[in-house]
Coordinates of C-alpha atoms in Angstrom, one line a residue:
M288 CA -24.6 13.3 -18.6
K289 CA -24.1 10.2 -20.8
L290 CA -21.2 7.8 -20.7
S291 CA -19.2 7.9 -23.9
S292 CA -16.2 5.8 -23.2
V293 CA -15.2 3.1 -20.7
R294 CA -11.6 1.8 -20.8
S295 CA -9.3 -0.3 -18.6
H296 CA -5.5 0.1 -18.8
L297 CA -3.0 -2.4 -17.5
L298 CA 0.4 -1.4 -16.3
S299 CA 3.6 -3.2 -15.2
Y300 CA 6.8 -2.2 -13.4
P301 CA 9.4 -5.0 -14.1
F302 CA 12.4 -5.5 -11.8
A303 CA 15.8 -5.5 -13.4
E304 CA 16.4 -8.8 -11.8
P305 CA 13.9 -11.2 -10.1
I306 CA 13.7 -10.6 -6.3
R307 CA 14.2 -14.0 -4.6
L308 CA 12.9 -14.3 -1.0
P309 CA 13.7 -17.6 0.7
F310 CA 11.2 -18.6 3.4
Y311 CA 10.8 -21.5 5.8
G312 CA 9.9 -24.3 3.3
G313 CA 10.5 -22.7 0.0
E314 CA 11.1 -19.5 -1.9
R315 CA 9.1 -16.6 -3.3
T316 CA 10.2 -15.0 -6.5
I317 CA 8.9 -11.5 -7.5
L318 CA 9.2 -10.6 -11.1
K319 CA 7.2 -7.3 -11.4
R320 CA 4.4 -5.3 -9.9
D321 CA 1.1 -4.8 -11.9
A322 CA -1.6 -2.2 -11.7
M323 CA -4.7 -1.1 -13.5
F324 CA -6.7 2.1 -13.8
I325 CA -10.1 2.4 -15.3
R326 CA -11.1 5.5 -17.2
V327 CA -14.7 6.5 -17.8
E328 CA -15.5 9.6 -19.9
A329 CA -18.8 11.4 -20.3
D330 CA -20.2 13.3 -23.3
N331 CA -19.5 16.6 -21.4
G332 CA -15.8 15.9 -21.3
L333 CA -15.6 14.9 -17.6
V334 CA -13.5 11.8 -16.8
G335 CA -13.7 9.5 -13.8
Y336 CA -11.0 7.1 -12.7
A337 CA -10.8 3.9 -10.6
P338 CA -8.1 1.5 -9.6
G339 CA -8.6 -2.1 -10.7
P340 CA -7.1 -5.6 -10.4
G341 CA -4.0 -5.8 -12.5
S342 CA -5.1 -8.9 -14.4
E343 CA -6.0 -9.7 -18.0
Q344 CA -9.1 -11.4 -16.8
A345 CA -10.4 -8.2 -15.2
R346 CA -9.5 -6.2 -18.3
Q347 CA -11.3 -8.6 -20.5
A348 CA -14.4 -8.4 -18.4
I349 CA -14.4 -4.7 -18.5
E350 CA -13.8 -4.4 -22.2
Q351 CA -16.1 -7.2 -23.3
T352 CA -19.0 -6.9 -20.9
I353 CA -18.9 -3.9 -18.6
A354 CA -18.0 -1.3 -21.1
P355 CA -20.7 -2.3 -23.6
F356 CA -23.3 -2.3 -20.8
L357 CA -22.3 1.3 -19.7
Q358 CA -21.9 2.7 -23.2
D359 CA -24.3 5.6 -23.9
R360 CA -26.1 5.2 -20.6
T361 CA -27.1 8.2 -18.5
L362 CA -25.2 8.6 -15.3
A363 CA -27.6 10.0 -12.8
D364 CA -27.2 7.5 -9.9
P365 CA -24.4 4.9 -9.9
D366 CA -26.4 2.8 -7.6
A367 CA -29.2 2.5 -10.1
L368 CA -26.9 1.4 -12.9
R369 CA -25.4 -1.2 -10.6
V370 CA -28.8 -2.7 -9.9
Q371 CA -29.5 -3.0 -13.6
F372 CA -26.1 -4.6 -14.2
L373 CA -26.6 -7.1 -11.4
E374 CA -30.0 -8.1 -12.8
G375 CA -28.3 -8.8 -16.1
P376 CA -24.7 -9.9 -16.8
G377 CA -23.8 -9.2 -13.1
S378 CA -25.6 -12.3 -12.0
D379 CA -22.1 -13.9 -12.3
P380 CA -20.5 -13.1 -8.9
E381 CA -17.0 -12.7 -10.2
L382 CA -18.2 -10.3 -13.0
A383 CA -20.2 -8.4 -10.3
K384 CA -17.0 -7.8 -8.3
I385 CA -15.2 -6.4 -11.3
Y386 CA -18.1 -4.1 -12.1
C387 CA -18.2 -2.8 -8.5
C388 CA -14.5 -1.9 -8.9
A389 CA -15.2 -0.1 -12.1
E390 CA -18.1 1.6 -10.4
I391 CA -15.7 3.7 -8.4
A392 CA -14.9 5.6 -11.6
L393 CA -18.6 6.3 -11.9
Y394 CA -18.7 7.8 -8.4
D395 CA -15.6 9.8 -9.3
L396 CA -17.3 11.1 -12.4
A397 CA -20.6 11.8 -10.6
G398 CA -18.7 13.6 -7.8
K399 CA -17.0 15.8 -10.4
A400 CA -20.3 16.6 -12.1
R401 CA -22.0 17.6 -8.9
G402 CA -19.0 19.3 -7.4
V403 CA -18.8 17.1 -4.3
P404 CA -16.3 14.5 -3.0
V405 CA -17.0 10.8 -3.5
S406 CA -17.4 10.4 0.3
E407 CA -20.5 12.5 0.1
L408 CA -22.1 10.1 -2.4
I409 CA -21.4 6.9 -0.5
G410 CA -22.7 7.9 3.0
G411 CA -21.2 11.2 3.9
R412 CA -17.9 11.8 5.6
V413 CA -17.7 12.0 9.4
R414 CA -14.0 13.0 9.4
D415 CA -11.3 14.3 7.0
H416 CA -8.5 11.8 7.8
I417 CA -7.9 8.1 8.4
R418 CA -5.0 6.4 10.2
L419 CA -2.4 4.6 8.1
Y420 CA -0.1 1.7 8.9
G421 CA 3.1 1.5 6.9
S422 CA 3.1 -2.0 5.2
A423 CA 6.3 -3.6 4.0
G424 CA 8.5 -6.3 5.4
M425 CA 8.8 -9.5 3.3
Y426 CA 11.0 -12.5 4.3
M427 CA 14.1 -10.8 5.8
P428 CA 16.5 -11.6 8.7
P429 CA 15.1 -10.3 12.0
E430 CA 17.5 -7.4 12.2
A431 CA 16.4 -6.2 8.7
Y432 CA 12.7 -6.2 9.8
A433 CA 13.7 -4.2 12.9
A434 CA 15.6 -1.7 10.8
E435 CA 12.8 -1.3 8.4
A436 CA 10.3 -0.9 11.2
A437 CA 12.4 1.9 12.7
A438 CA 12.8 3.5 9.3
V439 CA 9.0 3.5 8.7
A440 CA 8.6 5.1 12.1
Q441 CA 11.0 7.8 11.0
L442 CA 8.8 8.5 8.0
G443 CA 6.0 9.5 10.4
F444 CA 3.9 6.4 10.5
R445 CA 2.8 5.1 13.9
A446 CA 2.4 1.5 12.8
Y447 CA 4.2 -1.1 10.7
K448 CA 3.0 -4.4 9.2
M449 CA 5.4 -7.1 8.1
R450 CA 5.2 -10.7 6.8
P451 CA 7.1 -13.3 8.8
A452 CA 8.4 -16.5 7.1
L453 CA 11.5 -17.6 8.9
G454 CA 10.2 -20.5 11.0
P455 CA 8.7 -20.2 14.5
E456 CA 11.9 -19.2 16.2
G457 CA 13.0 -16.7 13.6
D458 CA 9.5 -15.2 13.5
L459 CA 9.4 -14.7 17.2
E460 CA 12.9 -13.2 17.2
T461 CA 11.8 -10.8 14.5
V462 CA 9.0 -9.5 16.7
R463 CA 11.3 -9.2 19.7
Q464 CA 13.8 -7.2 17.7
M465 CA 11.2 -4.9 16.1
R466 CA 9.7 -4.1 19.5
H467 CA 13.1 -3.3 20.9
W468 CA 13.9 -0.9 18.1
V469 CA 10.6 1.0 17.8
G470 CA 9.7 1.2 21.5
P471 CA 6.4 0.6 23.4
D472 CA 4.3 3.2 21.7
F473 CA 4.5 2.1 18.1
E474 CA 2.0 -0.4 16.7
L475 CA 3.2 -3.7 15.1
M476 CA 1.1 -5.9 12.9
V477 CA 2.1 -9.4 11.9
D478 CA 0.7 -10.7 8.6
A479 CA 1.2 -14.4 8.8
H480 CA -0.3 -15.5 5.5
T481 CA 2.8 -17.4 4.6
W482 CA 2.4 -19.8 7.6
W483 CA -0.2 -21.8 5.7
R484 CA 1.6 -21.6 2.3
M485 CA 4.7 -23.6 3.3
G486 CA 3.5 -27.0 2.1
D487 CA 4.5 -29.7 4.5
R488 CA 6.2 -27.2 6.7
S489 CA 3.1 -25.1 7.3
Y490 CA 2.7 -24.3 10.9
S491 CA 0.4 -26.6 13.0
L492 CA -2.4 -25.2 15.1
E493 CA -0.4 -25.9 18.2
T494 CA 2.6 -24.0 16.9
I495 CA 0.4 -21.0 15.9
E496 CA -1.2 -20.9 19.3
Q497 CA 2.2 -21.0 21.0
L498 CA 3.6 -18.2 18.7
A499 CA 0.5 -16.1 19.3
R500 CA 1.1 -16.3 23.1
Q501 CA 4.8 -15.5 22.7
M502 CA 4.1 -12.6 20.3
A503 CA 1.4 -11.2 22.6
E504 CA 4.2 -10.5 25.1
Y505 CA 5.5 -7.9 22.7
D506 CA 2.0 -6.2 22.4
I507 CA 1.4 -6.7 18.7
A508 CA -1.7 -4.9 17.4
W509 CA -2.9 -8.0 15.6
L510 CA -2.0 -11.4 14.1
E511 CA -3.3 -11.5 10.5
E512 CA -4.3 -14.7 8.7
P513 CA -2.2 -17.2 10.6
M514 CA -4.3 -20.1 9.3
P515 CA -6.1 -20.8 6.0
P516 CA -8.6 -18.0 5.6
D517 CA -11.6 -20.3 4.8
D518 CA -11.3 -22.1 8.1
H519 CA -13.5 -19.7 10.2
A520 CA -14.0 -22.3 12.9
A521 CA -10.2 -22.4 13.5
Y522 CA -10.1 -18.6 13.8
L523 CA -13.0 -18.6 16.2
Q524 CA -11.3 -21.3 18.3
L525 CA -8.1 -19.3 18.5
K526 CA -10.0 -16.0 19.1
E527 CA -12.0 -17.5 22.0
K528 CA -8.7 -18.1 23.8
D529 CA -8.2 -14.3 23.9
I530 CA -4.5 -14.4 23.3
V531 CA -4.0 -11.6 20.7
P532 CA -6.3 -9.7 18.4
L533 CA -6.9 -11.5 15.1
A534 CA -7.3 -10.0 11.6
G535 CA -8.6 -11.5 8.4
G536 CA -10.9 -11.0 5.4
E537 CA -8.8 -10.1 2.3
H538 CA -9.3 -13.6 0.9
E539 CA -13.1 -13.8 1.5
P540 CA -14.7 -14.8 -1.8
S541 CA -18.3 -13.5 -1.3
E542 CA -20.6 -11.5 0.9
E543 CA -22.0 -14.7 2.5
R544 CA -18.5 -15.7 3.7
Y545 CA -17.9 -12.2 5.0
L546 CA -21.1 -12.3 6.9
D547 CA -20.1 -15.7 8.4
L548 CA -16.7 -14.2 9.4
I549 CA -18.5 -11.2 11.0
M550 CA -21.5 -12.8 12.6
T551 CA -19.5 -15.6 14.2
Q552 CA -17.0 -12.9 15.3
A553 CA -14.1 -15.1 14.2
V554 CA -11.7 -12.1 14.0
D555 CA -11.3 -8.8 15.8
Y556 CA -10.4 -6.8 12.7
V557 CA -12.2 -7.5 9.4
Q558 CA -10.3 -6.6 6.3
M559 CA -11.4 -5.9 2.7
D560 CA -9.8 -4.7 -0.5
V561 CA -12.2 -2.4 -2.4
C562 CA -10.4 -3.1 -5.7
C563 CA -10.9 -6.9 -5.6
Q564 CA -13.8 -7.8 -3.3
G565 CA -16.9 -5.8 -4.2
G566 CA -16.1 -2.1 -4.2
Y567 CA -18.1 0.5 -2.3
S568 CA -21.4 -1.4 -2.3
L569 CA -20.1 -4.4 -0.5
G570 CA -17.9 -2.3 1.7
R571 CA -20.9 -0.2 2.9
R572 CA -22.9 -3.3 3.8
I573 CA -20.2 -5.1 5.7
L574 CA -19.1 -2.0 7.5
A575 CA -22.6 -1.6 8.8
E576 CA -22.6 -5.2 10.1
I577 CA -19.1 -4.7 11.6
A578 CA -20.4 -1.7 13.5
R579 CA -23.4 -3.7 14.8
Q580 CA -21.2 -6.5 15.9
G581 CA -18.8 -4.2 17.8
L582 CA -15.8 -5.3 15.6
R583 CA -13.3 -3.1 13.8
F584 CA -12.3 -2.7 10.2
A585 CA -8.9 -2.3 8.5
F586 CA -8.5 -1.8 4.8
H587 CA -6.3 -4.1 2.7
S588 CA -4.6 -1.9 0.1
W589 CA -1.5 -3.3 -1.7
G590 CA -1.1 -1.3 -4.9
T591 CA -1.1 2.3 -6.0
A592 CA -1.9 5.6 -4.4
L593 CA -5.1 5.7 -6.4
E594 CA -6.2 2.5 -4.6
V595 CA -5.3 4.1 -1.2
M596 CA -7.4 7.2 -2.0
A597 CA -10.4 5.2 -3.3
A598 CA -10.5 3.2 -0.1
A599 CA -10.0 6.3 2.1
H600 CA -13.2 7.9 0.8
L601 CA -15.2 4.9 2.1
G602 CA -13.3 4.7 5.4
I603 CA -14.0 8.4 6.4
C604 CA -17.7 7.7 6.2
W605 CA -17.3 5.8 9.5
P606 CA -15.8 6.9 12.8
E607 CA -12.3 5.6 13.8
A608 CA -13.9 3.2 16.3
V609 CA -15.3 1.3 13.3
A610 CA -12.9 1.9 10.3
E611 CA -9.7 2.2 12.3
W612 CA -6.9 1.5 9.8
L613 CA -6.0 1.9 6.1
E614 CA -3.0 0.0 4.8
Y615 CA -0.3 2.1 3.1
P616 CA 2.2 0.1 1.1
C617 CA 5.7 1.4 1.7
Y618 CA 7.8 1.0 -1.4
S619 CA 11.5 1.7 -1.4
S620 CA 13.2 4.6 -3.3
P621 CA 16.7 6.2 -3.0
G622 CA 16.8 7.4 0.6
R623 CA 13.4 5.9 1.6
A624 CA 12.7 2.7 3.4
G625 CA 10.4 0.0 1.8
M626 CA 10.2 -3.5 0.6
Y627 CA 11.2 -2.9 -3.0
P628 CA 10.8 -0.1 -5.6
F629 CA 7.5 0.4 -7.3
P630 CA 7.5 4.0 -8.6
L631 CA 4.4 3.5 -10.6
A632 CA 2.4 3.4 -7.3
A633 CA 3.0 7.1 -6.7
E634 CA 3.5 8.3 -10.2
I635 CA 0.0 7.2 -11.2
L636 CA -1.1 10.5 -9.6
T637 CA 0.1 14.0 -10.5
E638 CA 0.5 15.0 -6.8
P639 CA 1.6 13.0 -3.8
L640 CA -1.0 12.0 -1.2
K641 CA -1.1 14.3 1.8
I642 CA 0.0 12.5 5.0
E643 CA 0.2 14.2 8.3
R644 CA 1.4 12.5 11.5
G645 CA 0.6 9.0 10.1
H646 CA -2.9 10.0 8.9
L647 CA -4.0 10.4 5.3
V648 CA -5.8 13.7 4.7
V649 CA -8.7 13.1 2.3
P650 CA -9.4 16.1 0.0
R651 CA -12.7 17.8 -0.2
A652 CA -12.3 18.4 -3.9
P653 CA -14.9 16.9 -6.3
G654 CA -14.7 13.2 -7.0
L655 CA -11.8 11.3 -5.5
G656 CA -9.9 14.6 -5.3
V657 CA -6.8 13.4 -7.1
T658 CA -5.6 13.6 -10.7
V659 CA -4.4 10.5 -12.6
D660 CA -1.3 11.0 -14.8
E661 CA -2.1 9.1 -17.9
S662 CA 1.5 9.3 -19.1
V663 CA 2.2 6.2 -17.0
L664 CA 0.7 4.2 -19.9
E665 CA 3.8 5.0 -21.9
R666 CA 6.3 4.6 -19.1
Y667 CA 5.0 1.3 -17.7
P668 CA 3.6 -0.9 -20.5
W669 CA 1.8 -4.1 -19.5
I670 CA 3.8 -7.3 -19.3
P671 CA 1.6 -10.5 -19.4
G672 CA 1.9 -13.2 -16.7
P673 CA 1.9 -13.5 -12.9
W674 CA 3.8 -11.0 -10.9
S675 CA 5.2 -13.6 -8.4
H676 CA 5.5 -17.3 -7.6
F677 CA 5.5 -19.4 -4.4
R678 CA 7.7 -22.4 -4.6
T679 CA 7.5 -25.0 -1.8
D680 CA 10.2 -27.7 -1.2
S681 CA 7.7 -30.3 0.0
P682 CA 5.6 -31.0 -1.9
A683 CA 7.8 -29.8 -4.7
E684 CA 5.5 -27.4 -6.6
T685 CA 5.2 -23.7 -7.7
R686 CA 2.1 -21.6 -7.6
A687 CA 1.5 -18.3 -9.4
V688 CA 0.1 -15.2 -7.7
M689 CA -1.9 -12.6 -9.6
S690 CA -2.9 -9.1 -8.6
D691 CA -6.3 -10.0 -7.3
H692 CA -5.4 -10.4 -3.7
S693 CA -8.8 -12.0 -2.8
V694 CA -7.7 -15.2 -4.6
K695 CA -5.4 -17.4 -2.5
W696 CA -3.7 -19.0 -5.5
T697 CA -4.1 -18.7 -9.3
G698 CA -2.6 -20.8 -12.0

């Protein structure tokens, strides 16, 4: 089976009006949501798909370097092709990450050719489902977070992750109200990445420790990225105080930094995005080390249903005691709770994902077990530029955010 075509397709869903979200020290403006799917076709007519970073840089890398490398090569073992790529153009670490994302499409194609699911090609599944947490909540009044948490619970999820940005008192009040409305048996995750993006109003280490102690009284599942993600020493210092479980990892730039995070045990939950940070190959290596260190893993997944399914195939190759959680972004629609509409996220697949009692059921059909609806290309044409901006009051500056979530800032 030879590879006859490798293409990457960028997509955008623009909002009718920019979404403006004030936070403690500035404002975030969201203009659109971006996505990518990668399409690899073989000479026998089979097609494999993968999600990708919704950026022009990633598309350029695929079209100019990765596609020419793969063109006309025989796909027998995706791992062997990756080794060859890494010995050549993949010596550039950023290019290697994009290749490992595109490689998911090779696994999808190989699984279809062999009649087995992707999970059987990357380690072998040990279960058929993985626990989801409903992820939404961006820069709202406390009562709005509480209402959204309750609505996500009504959808069948058993956990909810939100993003606080109201100032220390407002953030604590938000957690208090959420716990009141969802009760004691529902998991709450606090993603605090805005706390170090507020310019001169970013929270101090003392404030973070105090908030962690106060939020721990409401039994939160974890506190995610409360400090700059490259300061592993600060995370370890906070973790050693055993206040509340800590999570982090989605901004780690390399395997070496991941290993430092894991080996020092600076967090309780290690996170990774398979679309941006190294695909299945890095995921398999760090999951093995996470298991050896007695830590836990939680996927970062902040895009389409195709991204969710690609991550799930890796997660089910490990027991729940290791790969415990998969992030499921909750987008709004008429009659459905969520942070904002992003219909492309679901429409990229012809059939909805199967979710039962807060768990994603991973199909045993060949490949990823899902079908990409290529008509989204006509409905959601690409719009260049960043999808959102952070503006801080002091210092007065604006930073762009692209769809590669492993990068703290771009532009």
